[in-house]
Each structure stands twice: as structure tokens, then as C-alpha cells.
Amino acid sequence: MSDGALLEVSELAVAFGDLRAVRGVSLTVEKGQTLAIVGESGSGKSITSLAVMGLLPAQAKVVGGGITLDGVSLLDLAPDELRRLRGEELAMIFQDPLSALNPSLTVGYQIAEMFRRRRGASRAAANERAVEAMAEVGIPDAAGRARSYPHEFSGGMRQRIMIAMALALEPRLLIADEPTTALDVTVQAQILRLLRERQRAGLAMIIISHDLGVVARTAQSVIVMYAGQAVESGTVAEVYDAPAHPYTLGLMAASPSARTSRRGIRPIDGNPPDQAALPTGCAFHPRCPFARERCRTETPPLRRLPSGRASACHFAEEVLAHDRTAGA
Amino acid sequence: MTPVTSKPSVLRRFGVGPVVAATVLVLFVLIAVFGPMLLPYDSVTTRVGDRLLPPFSTASDGTFALLGTDQNGRDVLRQVIAGSRVSLLVGITVVVVGGLIGLVLGLVAGYYGRWLDAVISRIGDMQLAFPSILLAILLAGALGPSLTNVIVALAVTRWVIFARVVRGSVLTTRGREFVESAKVMGAGDLRILLRYILPSCMQPLLVAATVQVGLTMVAEAALSFLGLGVPLDQASWGSTIANGRDYLANAWWIAAVPGLALTLVVICIGLLGDRAGDESDPAREVVAR
Amino acid sequence: MIHYLVRRLAQSVLLLFGAITIVFLVLRVIPGDPAALILGSQATQADLAAKRAELGLGDPLLLQYVRHLGDVVRLDFGDSWRLGGDAFAAVIDRLPATITLAGFALGFTLALGFPLGVYAARHKGKLADRAVSYFSLTGQALPAFWVGIMLVLIFSRTLNLLPATADGSAVALVLPAFTLALPFLGWLARLVRNGTLEELGRDYVRTARAKGLSERVVFNIHVLRNTLTPVVTVLGLILGHFIADAVIIEQVFAWPGIGSLMIESIQNRDYAVAEAAIILIAVFYIGLNLLVDLLYFALDPRVTLETV
């Protein structure tokens, strides 16, 4: 069902000075498919996506690995070449649409800018296209509202504007960083519906979320990140049905919107580790109910399990087995 | 204020700037206090033969004029030393007097609130309705030139700034738990004010005072420059500059030297005040002028 | 909105009323004979007696005050003994010179301070940035009247480039306007620098980059647009300070504005003119503060008057 890989990230490492925020993450986004990245804040999921966009903060640097889009290595592009891909091929929307929009420019201007600066459209033509784009994402009275400022819209409408802006030039990949976290439940559903429409039209997405319900409704495959590493990956159906990593298991238990409630597993105790002082061995072991001596000394690699999924746990099979018995 | 002995650790903590600034200021205070005794300035005697001698000249009586002489043959160095005493005296006295008035009114306004606060704050607002230097000029002009009048004119225009600073910190302290519990314990207003509230006002008050000493010194020089400051028989940096303005073409040093001295001292005060006030907010600075 | 306007206007009127009161108190309550103060030292005994009667100095202070308020509202400050004729007219006569000077100073401040601030922000932590910081710190503390004299020394007396005093030519504006601007130049630069850095860290900048806009567009359109708002509002405050500081600077350059008129009047105890000048300056000062507040609402789309 896939037409091949659109985006491939391999062994990506990002550092803030001496701090390794992302430590060897690999992921693949197939054309027209959606990948979810799940994890607590500070797990490196946003940094990974900013690295793909080439928008890392000034203090952060890619120190290893590769990123290719349709076979083109993004890390080898000149800054200006990468810039030209943004908007055209890659686009991104953010958690808080109010702060992500420029407060002193009208929303119409901010959308029209894509056509004017990137496509050389005339002011009038660009404005017209902007109004069309706003209408397409379901903003009523788009022509009149184009002259309003971001603060004059509701949260949901602002996120629609962000989406209209991001998709203006019909990019192939949209990265959505917690697109619904700041919105209330009914508005969340509307935004997800809008994104699903675009998926059906062939848009590939990376959706970053800590909300497993959102992930279940939008993504085909999922990567779970912990302390800058991928600890589990697979299809959403498989991973949700039977997690193969204790951390994923804990996330499921903690999530009110996960599909099934599981007995016998408590939400995860403790806090995410300090990036400057990671535990030895498996970074998750101080919080892990399955932890043994081996976890303290030996870092588990992300290894393939049957059916193409992967887990970075020494005792993945045990976790799978436990899950089946507990969930029965 | 004697950073030289413990130089290495102080340098590491604050950098070179503040150490240099503190050294300059200590020197300035020493010169202002003891200088006039060593090199007294005589404003009356004029020596026509020694008019407008450039720096590093020798006067007719054999004395060495390090910084030259003015149009009446008076030594510029001695004038500048005498001026430093006026400058220091005015700067310190105005800030102490204005600071005390501001402290008392700020405490009262902040602690008792209601109509007392309304009256004091409104008077402050009205006074800041026009630039403080204008009020000082008007007052000094009406009172006539004298050292006391300059101090009065400047203190009257400065108290508002201190009162605002103090009132602000009283308001934040007043609601604190330890003040409330002192009240519950039956402590009187005066006791609460002195024991609990006053200490929390001291740090911001001292920062404001440091900055104001510098600004007051500039204001005094400006008044004296306009002929509204200290009388002519007392040399002020401002009046020496005014005097030198008429001889710019052939004796630049008369105006240049006292201005340089004033600038140096004020910048050093600013450096220390900035350190004490940490990252200062530029929007606040203009208000404090 | 109307409510806010009315409240802000009433506040300004109250402040002006306070300023008039303070000036009245300074001139009437301080020791000395107000008649002598008003008429000046040349007045004869008969003049003084007549003036005392005219001023109603025998009346209670409150009555005098109310009468004085009425006079001020009618812009009647009395006659100038020194210039002969109406004191207020004499002040108005000098107004254009001061406005021109302050206007040029504002031009200098903007034309130099804004680019300097942007430059410092783009080179944060580098030598240029620290230089701007130090310049801003010291610029405000400098005795401006002395700096003016030193500029005359350098550019007029030594290099012979610019006139030292008002001679009717436009270049005569350069030195006084620059002297007036100097303390605020660095101050504005630091304001622009801090504002720009703050804006550069905001999320919308990341969005603009995510849109694939060039750094030039991100900076010139998105960032500067937001830096500009506080700058425009602060210009009014700076202009107010210029009109006040001009009192001393005009004296340095013999500039024929309100400021030098006020100083000459005080030096010559011509208090009718001095009072008219100081009240007019207060009107400007208060009016500019009011304007700044209103501008703030007009310029920032986020702030609506309903939210006040």
C-alpha cells in the first residue's frame, strides 16, 4: 500500500552544547502516510521535527545521522536551498496558534505572503488565493475575515488559519506539533477532521502528540520516544494492541483516551530523566517495573520483533506476554 | 569600598569596570574632602599677568599650573578641586534630604493607603507633570543663588522619585505573611513599619539613591552653569564651565577640565548603580530623570 | 472607549492644574515681595505699591490663587517688564524655534538610534553590542550642556565646520539638535535592541521561517513590524524630554527658543514671562504623554480600548 519512503531519518543526533537532546533516532514516513511521534515533553520529539525542518534553535546542532527527503539529503543542502523546500515541500504547524502567528499582521497578509514571496504572485492575486485557502479550511466569511488580526479569532479558527498557511503551497509533508493540545475537545475533533481530509487527498504527516487518542485517530504508524531515543515503533494497531516496551505500557495506562484500560499496570512513577545526567544502561530503568540488573549496565538496542515492529527493551517478549495475560 | 586589598576575588565576581569605578569614586571623595586644604582656591585675587596660561605652565609666582589658568589668572586645578567639594556636598545632601522625605512619605502612603496615599501620590504626579529640572530652575531662580537654596531646590524636586520607590516596596511587603502575623500578635503600626517593612525598602532605596547622586551632581552643575546655582565666590564645576565657554577659542581647558571631571564621576556612579540595580529597564530610566 | 478618553483627558487636565498650582506656590509663597519679583529690581516704590494693590496681595492666599487660576485659563500671565508687552505673546513668539530644534533632535534620534539598536541586536554579545550598551548607559548621565560646549569647541572653534550659535542658517541646527538628541540616542538604541531580541525569540518568527521566507523578509517585515510599535509610542516621551532639556541646551547655543527665553527671564526676575514659558512647557509635556497613551492603542492591534 505504500509508494515508497518520502522522508527518511537515520540515526539522527542533536546536541545542545554537551547535552544530547536526540540520541540516534531513525524514522520513515511513507508517501501519503502519517507517522506519530509520542512521548513526554523533553523526550526530543519536537527537536527531531525541528531538525527535519532545519529550524533548530541557534544553540542546537545536528551532530550525527542523516535526513533525506525523496532521496535528497537535507543536511547537505545550503541554508537557502533548504529554505526553498520549506513551504513548498515541508510545512509545520505548532501547538499554540496565537503565539505562532504574527500579532501585528492581518491573517490574510500572512497567508498571501506565501503566494507573493514564494510564487511571485501579485498582491491582488495573492489576496484572492489567501481568501480561497481560508475558505477551504472552513473559515466562514473568509473574504471579510482576511483583514482581521490573529487575536480576533478563536483558538480553533486560528489553528485553521495556521493549517491554511502551511498547506498554501501544497507541500508533501506536514509536521503537526501538538496541533490540538491547546484546543478544547469539540474544536479538537474539528481540527482532526480537517487534517484527515487532507490525508485522504494524499498529504503525508508527522503528528507529534502526547495524546494517544489523537494518534489513534490520525496515524498509521507510531514511534515512542524516551530521553532522546526511540524506544518502540510499529503500526498504531499493533502497538496499541500490545505494547512491547514498558514505557509504552505505562503511557497507555496513564492515558484516559487510550482505547482499552488495562489492569495490573500503574501509570509511570517518577519524572523524565535529567538530560545532563542520564541513568546508565537503559535510560528508563529507574522507573521501570520490569527492570533487572542487566538494565542498569547494558543499553538495550532498538531491535526487530516479529511482524516488523521494534522495541528497545531487553525483555520485550516478556512485556508482550505480560500484556496479553493482564489484558485478558 | 576598598577593593584593592581583595582584588582577585572582587575582579572575578564583578569584572574590571566596577573596581575601576569604585577606585575613581574613592579618589573623588578624598579629593573633595582633603583637596581644598592642600590646594586652597582663592576666588578673589586676580593676576592679570597669568591670564589664560595653558596646562603645564609656570605662573609668575613660580607655582606650577598643571591644568592652566583662567581669564583672571586663577589656577584651574584649584578651581576644579574646590568644585568637587561643592559637587559632592550637593549630591550627598540632596539625596539624603530628598531620600528621607521620600522615605517617610512613601512609607506613610504605602502603609496607610486610602486618602493619605491618594494625596501624596497625586502631589507626586503633579510634580512630575513637568520635568524636574524646570522646577529646580524656577525654585533656584526665585530663591536666589546660594548653596542652601540649590540643595533645597533639588531636594524638593527629587523626593518624589524616592517616595515612589519606597511606596512600591511597601505595597509588596505589606501583604506578606510575616507582616500579617505581626499584626495579629498585636504589634503597633510604628513597630511594624520600622521592624518589618523598612528593611525591605532599603535595597531599592539605596539603588535609587546611587543613581540620584549622579543625576543631582549634573543638575547642580547645570544650575550653576545657568548662574542660578552656588554664588560666584564658591567655585562650582558648572560655573567654571560657564566661565570657560567665553574663552573656548583660546583657552579650551577652562571648560573642558571640570566637565571631564564631572563626566568621569557620574559615569563611575552609573556603573556602580547599574551593577546594584542589575539589568535595569530602559523604560524606567527616562522616568527617573 | 469614550469613557477611557474622557478619563485620560480629565487626568491630564488635573495634572496641568497641579502644575499651575506648584508654579503659583513657588512664586508667591517663597520669601520676598511678589510685587518686587514680578516688577523686577528696577521698579520704584510707587510702582510696587500699585502692583501690590493690583495683585491683591492683601487678600487671603486662597482668593489670590483662584484669581490667578482664572488669569492663567485666559492665558493672561501679565506683562513682561523686561520686554514690555504681553508675556504669553513673547513666549509664543519663541515657540517655533524650540519646536524646530526638538523636531530635528527627534530626527537625529530616530535616524541614528534605530539602526544602531537593530545593528546591536543582530550582533548580540559582540563588541558593537557592548559599545551600544555602554554608550546608552553613559549618554544619559553625561552633562549635556558641557557636551554641547565641547562640540562647539571641536566643530566650530577648531575644525570650523559648523556655526556655534543660531545665525539663521539651517546648519546652525546641527550642533544643538545633536546635543539634545545624544542622551536619548543610546537610550532608544537599547530599547530597539532589547525589543528586537525579544521579538526574535517569539514563536511567530519560527513560523515565518517555517514558511520558507528569506531572513531579510523575516526580519524586515515580521520582526521590525513588532519592534516598531513601542518605539513609535516612546517617541512622544522623548519629544517631551527634548522640550524640557532644550531649556538648558538653547542657552548653550544661544538658540532663540522658549528655553533660553525662560532662563533669561528667571535671571532677570521677569516672572510673568518665566511662568508663561514654564506652563506652556508643562502643557506640551502633559499633552505628549497623553498622545503617547492614545498612540499606543492606535498602533497595537492587540490592545483594544475595551480591555482597558
PDB file of C-alpha atoms in Angstrom, chain A residues 78-297:
ATOM      1  CA  ALA A  78      22.869  25.051   1.571  1.00  0.00           C
ATOM      2  CA  PRO A  79      20.713  27.063   4.020  1.00  0.00           C
ATOM      3  CA  ASP A  80      18.995  28.863   1.172  1.00  0.00           C
ATOM      4  CA  GLU A  81      18.214  25.633  -0.698  1.00  0.00           C
ATOM      5  CA  LEU A  82      16.684  24.158   2.454  1.00  0.00           C
ATOM      6  CA  ARG A  83      14.710  27.361   2.965  1.00  0.00           C
ATOM      7  CA  ARG A  84      13.171  26.975  -0.508  1.00  0.00           C
ATOM      8  CA  LEU A  85      11.928  23.491   0.435  1.00  0.00           C
ATOM      9  CA  ARG A  86      10.097  24.890   3.448  1.00  0.00           C
ATOM     10  CA  GLY A  87       6.559  25.772   2.477  1.00  0.00           C
ATOM     11  CA  GLU A  88       6.925  24.037  -0.911  1.00  0.00           C
ATOM     12  CA  GLU A  89       7.763  20.505   0.264  1.00  0.00           C
ATOM     13  CA  LEU A  90       7.783  20.648   4.061  1.00  0.00           C
ATOM     14  CA  ALA A  91       5.432  22.579   6.291  1.00  0.00           C
ATOM     15  CA  MET A  92       4.846  22.789  10.006  1.00  0.00           C
ATOM     16  CA  ILE A  93       2.104  23.846  12.389  1.00  0.00           C
ATOM     17  CA  PHE A  94       2.531  24.444  16.088  1.00  0.00           C
ATOM     18  CA  GLN A  95       0.844  23.901  19.411  1.00  0.00           C
ATOM     19  CA  ASP A  96      -0.184  27.481  20.196  1.00  0.00           C
ATOM     20  CA  PRO A  97      -1.519  29.160  17.051  1.00  0.00           C
ATOM     21  CA  LEU A  98      -1.849  32.525  18.799  1.00  0.00           C
ATOM     22  CA  SER A  99       1.849  32.917  19.505  1.00  0.00           C
ATOM     23  CA  ALA A 100       2.748  31.213  16.221  1.00  0.00           C
ATOM     24  CA  LEU A 101       1.005  33.912  14.184  1.00  0.00           C
ATOM     25  CA  ASN A 102       2.419  37.414  13.869  1.00  0.00           C
ATOM     26  CA  PRO A 103       0.249  39.616  16.103  1.00  0.00           C
ATOM     27  CA  SER A 104       0.603  42.774  14.048  1.00  0.00           C
ATOM     28  CA  LEU A 105      -0.080  41.478  10.554  1.00  0.00           C
ATOM     29  CA  THR A 106      -3.530  40.526   9.281  1.00  0.00           C
ATOM     30  CA  VAL A 107      -4.103  36.812   8.764  1.00  0.00           C
ATOM     31  CA  GLY A 108      -4.863  37.499   5.114  1.00  0.00           C
ATOM     32  CA  TYR A 109      -1.444  39.089   4.710  1.00  0.00           C
ATOM     33  CA  GLN A 110       0.279  36.215   6.461  1.00  0.00           C
ATOM     34  CA  ILE A 111      -1.295  33.660   4.127  1.00  0.00           C
ATOM     35  CA  ALA A 112      -0.998  35.816   0.993  1.00  0.00           C
ATOM     36  CA  GLU A 113       2.695  36.243   1.768  1.00  0.00           C
ATOM     37  CA  MET A 114       3.231  32.604   0.760  1.00  0.00           C
ATOM     38  CA  PHE A 115       1.977  33.319  -2.759  1.00  0.00           C
ATOM     39  CA  ARG A 116       3.650  36.701  -3.034  1.00  0.00           C
ATOM     40  CA  ARG A 117       7.114  35.902  -1.701  1.00  0.00           C
ATOM     41  CA  ARG A 118       7.379  32.296  -2.806  1.00  0.00           C
ATOM     42  CA  ARG A 119       5.452  32.296  -6.074  1.00  0.00           C
ATOM     43  CA  GLY A 120       5.814  35.909  -7.151  1.00  0.00           C
ATOM     44  CA  ALA A 121       2.067  36.455  -7.336  1.00  0.00           C
ATOM     45  CA  SER A 122       0.721  39.997  -7.497  1.00  0.00           C
ATOM     46  CA  ARG A 123      -0.747  41.472  -4.354  1.00  0.00           C
ATOM     47  CA  ALA A 124      -4.314  41.188  -5.661  1.00  0.00           C
ATOM     48  CA  ALA A 125      -3.894  37.623  -6.908  1.00  0.00           C
ATOM     49  CA  ALA A 126      -2.208  36.572  -3.676  1.00  0.00           C
ATOM     50  CA  ASN A 127      -5.001  38.054  -1.590  1.00  0.00           C
ATOM     51  CA  GLU A 128      -7.533  36.200  -3.677  1.00  0.00           C
ATOM     52  CA  ARG A 129      -5.668  32.908  -3.214  1.00  0.00           C
ATOM     53  CA  ALA A 130      -5.427  33.585   0.525  1.00  0.00           C
ATOM     54  CA  VAL A 131      -9.182  34.028   0.805  1.00  0.00           C
ATOM     55  CA  GLU A 132      -9.691  30.763  -1.109  1.00  0.00           C
ATOM     56  CA  ALA A 133      -7.272  28.997   1.232  1.00  0.00           C
ATOM     57  CA  MET A 134      -9.149  30.314   4.264  1.00  0.00           C
ATOM     58  CA  ALA A 135     -12.475  29.211   2.818  1.00  0.00           C
ATOM     59  CA  GLU A 136     -11.053  25.746   2.155  1.00  0.00           C
ATOM     60  CA  VAL A 137     -10.213  25.188   5.808  1.00  0.00           C
ATOM     61  CA  GLY A 138     -13.749  26.195   6.746  1.00  0.00           C
ATOM     62  CA  ILE A 139     -13.441  29.800   7.858  1.00  0.00           C
ATOM     63  CA  PRO A 140     -16.800  31.490   7.378  1.00  0.00           C
ATOM     64  CA  ASP A 141     -16.829  34.863   5.593  1.00  0.00           C
ATOM     65  CA  ALA A 142     -13.216  34.315   4.550  1.00  0.00           C
ATOM     66  CA  ALA A 143     -13.081  37.452   2.402  1.00  0.00           C
ATOM     67  CA  GLY A 144     -14.108  39.655   5.326  1.00  0.00           C
ATOM     68  CA  ARG A 145     -12.049  37.825   7.947  1.00  0.00           C
ATOM     69  CA  ALA A 146      -8.823  38.060   5.938  1.00  0.00           C
ATOM     70  CA  ARG A 147      -8.475  41.612   7.148  1.00  0.00           C
ATOM     71  CA  SER A 148      -8.633  40.613  10.820  1.00  0.00           C
ATOM     72  CA  TYR A 149      -5.689  40.122  13.167  1.00  0.00           C
ATOM     73  CA  PRO A 150      -4.911  36.774  14.839  1.00  0.00           C
ATOM     74  CA  HIS A 151      -6.149  37.885  18.285  1.00  0.00           C
ATOM     75  CA  GLU A 152      -9.592  38.487  16.784  1.00  0.00           C
ATOM     76  CA  PHE A 153     -10.128  34.760  16.121  1.00  0.00           C
ATOM     77  CA  SER A 154     -10.970  31.837  18.396  1.00  0.00           C
ATOM     78  CA  GLY A 155      -8.317  29.191  19.091  1.00  0.00           C
ATOM     79  CA  GLY A 156      -9.824  26.716  16.649  1.00  0.00           C
ATOM     80  CA  MET A 157     -10.124  29.304  13.889  1.00  0.00           C
ATOM     81  CA  ARG A 158      -6.505  30.337  14.469  1.00  0.00           C
ATOM     82  CA  GLN A 159      -5.346  26.748  14.059  1.00  0.00           C
ATOM     83  CA  ARG A 160      -7.375  26.541  10.826  1.00  0.00           C
ATOM     84  CA  ILE A 161      -5.534  29.649   9.638  1.00  0.00           C
ATOM     85  CA  MET A 162      -2.206  28.042  10.527  1.00  0.00           C
ATOM     86  CA  ILE A 163      -3.218  24.979   8.502  1.00  0.00           C
ATOM     87  CA  ALA A 164      -4.344  27.111   5.549  1.00  0.00           C
ATOM     88  CA  MET A 165      -0.999  28.912   5.662  1.00  0.00           C
ATOM     89  CA  ALA A 166       1.073  25.738   5.983  1.00  0.00           C
ATOM     90  CA  LEU A 167      -0.754  23.996   3.147  1.00  0.00           C
ATOM     91  CA  ALA A 168      -0.960  27.054   0.872  1.00  0.00           C
ATOM     92  CA  LEU A 169       1.761  25.841  -1.476  1.00  0.00           C
ATOM     93  CA  GLU A 170       0.615  22.186  -1.307  1.00  0.00           C
ATOM     94  CA  PRO A 171       3.609  20.677   0.455  1.00  0.00           C
ATOM     95  CA  ARG A 172       4.058  16.904   0.516  1.00  0.00           C
ATOM     96  CA  LEU A 173       4.807  16.597   4.223  1.00  0.00           C
ATOM     97  CA  LEU A 174       3.142  18.421   7.106  1.00  0.00           C
ATOM     98  CA  ILE A 175       4.647  18.271  10.577  1.00  0.00           C
ATOM     99  CA  ALA A 176       1.992  18.987  13.190  1.00  0.00           C
ATOM    100  CA  ASP A 177       3.469  19.609  16.635  1.00  0.00           C
ATOM    101  CA  GLU A 178       0.705  19.066  19.219  1.00  0.00           C
ATOM    102  CA  PRO A 179      -1.843  20.620  16.829  1.00  0.00           C
ATOM    103  CA  THR A 180      -4.823  20.179  19.137  1.00  0.00           C
ATOM    104  CA  THR A 181      -3.298  20.377  22.625  1.00  0.00           C
ATOM    105  CA  ALA A 182      -4.282  23.995  23.220  1.00  0.00           C
ATOM    106  CA  LEU A 183      -7.844  23.489  21.997  1.00  0.00           C
ATOM    107  CA  ASP A 184     -10.981  22.266  23.738  1.00  0.00           C
ATOM    108  CA  VAL A 185     -12.416  18.868  22.916  1.00  0.00           C
ATOM    109  CA  THR A 186     -15.063  19.719  20.326  1.00  0.00           C
ATOM    110  CA  VAL A 187     -12.688  22.021  18.460  1.00  0.00           C
ATOM    111  CA  GLN A 188     -10.004  19.294  18.622  1.00  0.00           C
ATOM    112  CA  ALA A 189     -12.330  16.964  16.749  1.00  0.00           C
ATOM    113  CA  GLN A 190     -12.962  19.584  14.055  1.00  0.00           C
ATOM    114  CA  ILE A 191      -9.261  20.184  13.505  1.00  0.00           C
ATOM    115  CA  LEU A 192      -8.552  16.437  13.343  1.00  0.00           C
ATOM    116  CA  ARG A 193     -11.346  16.042  10.788  1.00  0.00           C
ATOM    117  CA  LEU A 194      -9.761  18.804   8.706  1.00  0.00           C
ATOM    118  CA  LEU A 195      -6.351  17.095   8.870  1.00  0.00           C
ATOM    119  CA  ARG A 196      -7.873  13.729   7.916  1.00  0.00           C
ATOM    120  CA  GLU A 197      -9.467  15.300   4.834  1.00  0.00           C
ATOM    121  CA  ARG A 198      -6.013  16.419   3.768  1.00  0.00           C
ATOM    122  CA  GLN A 199      -4.571  12.976   4.430  1.00  0.00           C
ATOM    123  CA  ARG A 200      -7.174  11.475   2.105  1.00  0.00           C
ATOM    124  CA  ALA A 201      -6.049  13.985  -0.535  1.00  0.00           C
ATOM    125  CA  GLY A 202      -2.559  12.469  -0.311  1.00  0.00           C
ATOM    126  CA  LEU A 203      -0.796  14.595   2.300  1.00  0.00           C
ATOM    127  CA  ALA A 204       1.869  12.821   4.359  1.00  0.00           C
ATOM    128  CA  MET A 205       2.138  13.894   8.008  1.00  0.00           C
ATOM    129  CA  ILE A 206       4.219  13.619  11.107  1.00  0.00           C
ATOM    130  CA  ILE A 207       1.977  14.220  14.069  1.00  0.00           C
ATOM    131  CA  ILE A 208       3.624  14.889  17.398  1.00  0.00           C
ATOM    132  CA  SER A 209       1.432  14.339  20.396  1.00  0.00           C
ATOM    133  CA  HIS A 210       1.321  13.069  23.909  1.00  0.00           C
ATOM    134  CA  ASP A 211      -2.373  12.318  23.407  1.00  0.00           C
ATOM    135  CA  LEU A 212      -2.701   8.678  22.389  1.00  0.00           C
ATOM    136  CA  GLY A 213      -6.314   9.249  21.344  1.00  0.00           C
ATOM    137  CA  VAL A 214      -5.251  11.843  18.762  1.00  0.00           C
ATOM    138  CA  VAL A 215      -2.582   9.460  17.489  1.00  0.00           C
ATOM    139  CA  ALA A 216      -5.062   6.603  17.142  1.00  0.00           C
ATOM    140  CA  ARG A 217      -7.358   8.758  15.059  1.00  0.00           C
ATOM    141  CA  THR A 218      -4.768  10.108  12.651  1.00  0.00           C
ATOM    142  CA  ALA A 219      -1.680   7.922  12.259  1.00  0.00           C
ATOM    143  CA  GLN A 220      -0.869   4.589  10.626  1.00  0.00           C
ATOM    144  CA  SER A 221       2.426   4.073  12.407  1.00  0.00           C
ATOM    145  CA  VAL A 222       3.915   5.343  15.623  1.00  0.00           C
ATOM    146  CA  ILE A 223       7.276   5.925  17.277  1.00  0.00           C
ATOM    147  CA  VAL A 224       7.519   6.201  21.048  1.00  0.00           C
ATOM    148  CA  MET A 225      10.375   8.380  22.269  1.00  0.00           C
ATOM    149  CA  TYR A 226      12.013   8.478  25.666  1.00  0.00           C
ATOM    150  CA  ALA A 227      15.043  10.550  26.699  1.00  0.00           C
ATOM    151  CA  GLY A 228      16.038  11.356  23.134  1.00  0.00           C
ATOM    152  CA  GLN A 229      15.699   7.819  21.786  1.00  0.00           C
ATOM    153  CA  ALA A 230      13.046   5.756  20.030  1.00  0.00           C
ATOM    154  CA  VAL A 231      12.051   3.013  22.462  1.00  0.00           C
ATOM    155  CA  GLU A 232       9.310   1.427  20.390  1.00  0.00           C
ATOM    156  CA  SER A 233       7.994   1.583  16.852  1.00  0.00           C
ATOM    157  CA  GLY A 234       5.351  -0.191  14.813  1.00  0.00           C
ATOM    158  CA  THR A 235       1.908   0.229  13.373  1.00  0.00           C
ATOM    159  CA  VAL A 236      -0.587   2.007  15.563  1.00  0.00           C
ATOM    160  CA  ALA A 237      -2.798  -1.063  15.634  1.00  0.00           C
ATOM    161  CA  GLU A 238      -0.031  -3.367  16.868  1.00  0.00           C
ATOM    162  CA  VAL A 239       1.498  -1.027  19.379  1.00  0.00           C
ATOM    163  CA  TYR A 240      -1.843  -0.079  20.872  1.00  0.00           C
ATOM    164  CA  ASP A 241      -2.996  -3.624  20.983  1.00  0.00           C
ATOM    165  CA  ALA A 242       0.077  -4.950  22.741  1.00  0.00           C
ATOM    166  CA  PRO A 243       2.930  -2.605  23.673  1.00  0.00           C
ATOM    167  CA  ALA A 244       6.369  -4.190  23.556  1.00  0.00           C
ATOM    168  CA  HIS A 245       8.109  -1.665  25.822  1.00  0.00           C
ATOM    169  CA  PRO A 246       7.307  -0.996  29.497  1.00  0.00           C
ATOM    170  CA  TYR A 247       7.319   2.754  28.876  1.00  0.00           C
ATOM    171  CA  THR A 248       4.610   2.450  26.203  1.00  0.00           C
ATOM    172  CA  LEU A 249       2.675   0.247  28.564  1.00  0.00           C
ATOM    173  CA  GLY A 250       2.866   2.970  31.219  1.00  0.00           C
ATOM    174  CA  LEU A 251       1.781   5.649  28.730  1.00  0.00           C
ATOM    175  CA  MET A 252      -1.267   3.567  27.832  1.00  0.00           C
ATOM    176  CA  ALA A 253      -2.180   3.163  31.450  1.00  0.00           C
ATOM    177  CA  ALA A 254      -1.790   6.884  32.079  1.00  0.00           C
ATOM    178  CA  SER A 255      -3.865   7.879  29.089  1.00  0.00           C
ATOM    179  CA  PRO A 256      -7.572   8.340  29.673  1.00  0.00           C
ATOM    180  CA  SER A 257      -8.242   8.255  25.942  1.00  0.00           C
ATOM    181  CA  ALA A 258      -6.408   5.004  25.178  1.00  0.00           C
ATOM    182  CA  ARG A 259      -8.823   2.529  23.770  1.00  0.00           C
ATOM    183  CA  THR A 260      -8.572  -0.188  26.351  1.00  0.00           C
ATOM    184  CA  SER A 261      -7.980   0.131  30.042  1.00  0.00           C
ATOM    185  CA  ARG A 262      -5.512  -2.364  31.403  1.00  0.00           C
ATOM    186  CA  ARG A 263      -5.443  -3.876  34.802  1.00  0.00           C
ATOM    187  CA  GLY A 264      -2.232  -4.614  36.628  1.00  0.00           C
ATOM    188  CA  ILE A 265      -0.249  -1.697  35.239  1.00  0.00           C
ATOM    189  CA  ARG A 266       0.027   1.553  37.092  1.00  0.00           C
ATOM    190  CA  PRO A 267       0.835   4.867  35.411  1.00  0.00           C
ATOM    191  CA  ILE A 268       4.579   5.581  35.343  1.00  0.00           C
ATOM    192  CA  ASP A 269       6.109   6.727  38.604  1.00  0.00           C
ATOM    193  CA  GLY A 270       8.837   9.334  38.766  1.00  0.00           C
ATOM    194  CA  ASN A 271       9.910  12.038  36.350  1.00  0.00           C
ATOM    195  CA  PRO A 272      11.620  12.029  32.955  1.00  0.00           C
ATOM    196  CA  PRO A 273      15.389  11.855  33.455  1.00  0.00           C
ATOM    197  CA  ASP A 274      17.685  14.850  33.576  1.00  0.00           C
ATOM    198  CA  GLN A 275      19.288  15.051  30.116  1.00  0.00           C
ATOM    199  CA  ALA A 276      22.544  16.138  31.693  1.00  0.00           C
ATOM    200  CA  ALA A 277      22.717  13.053  33.947  1.00  0.00           C
ATOM    201  CA  LEU A 278      21.118  10.124  32.156  1.00  0.00           C
ATOM    202  CA  PRO A 279      20.995   6.806  34.044  1.00  0.00           C
ATOM    203  CA  THR A 280      23.460   4.112  32.942  1.00  0.00           C
ATOM    204  CA  GLY A 281      22.196   1.256  30.830  1.00  0.00           C
ATOM    205  CA  CYS A 282      18.561   1.647  29.813  1.00  0.00           C
ATOM    206  CA  ALA A 283      17.516   5.284  30.449  1.00  0.00           C
ATOM    207  CA  PHE A 284      14.093   4.111  31.585  1.00  0.00           C
ATOM    208  CA  HIS A 285      15.245   1.556  34.168  1.00  0.00           C
ATOM    209  CA  PRO A 286      14.787   3.700  37.341  1.00  0.00           C
ATOM    210  CA  ARG A 287      11.072   3.984  36.545  1.00  0.00           C
ATOM    211  CA  CYS A 288      10.558   0.541  35.042  1.00  0.00           C
ATOM    212  CA  PRO A 289       8.581  -2.170  36.846  1.00  0.00           C
ATOM    213  CA  PHE A 290      10.361  -4.851  34.746  1.00  0.00           C
ATOM    214  CA  ALA A 291      13.877  -3.580  35.493  1.00  0.00           C
ATOM    215  CA  ARG A 292      16.621  -6.096  36.430  1.00  0.00           C
ATOM    216  CA  GLU A 293      20.363  -5.928  36.963  1.00  0.00           C
ATOM    217  CA  ARG A 294      21.100  -6.162  33.224  1.00  0.00           C
ATOM    218  CA  CYS A 295      19.078  -2.960  32.563  1.00  0.00           C
ATOM    219  CA  ARG A 296      21.396  -0.999  34.842  1.00  0.00           C
ATOM    220  CA  THR A 297      24.529  -1.897  32.934  1.00  0.00           C
TER     221      THR A 297
END
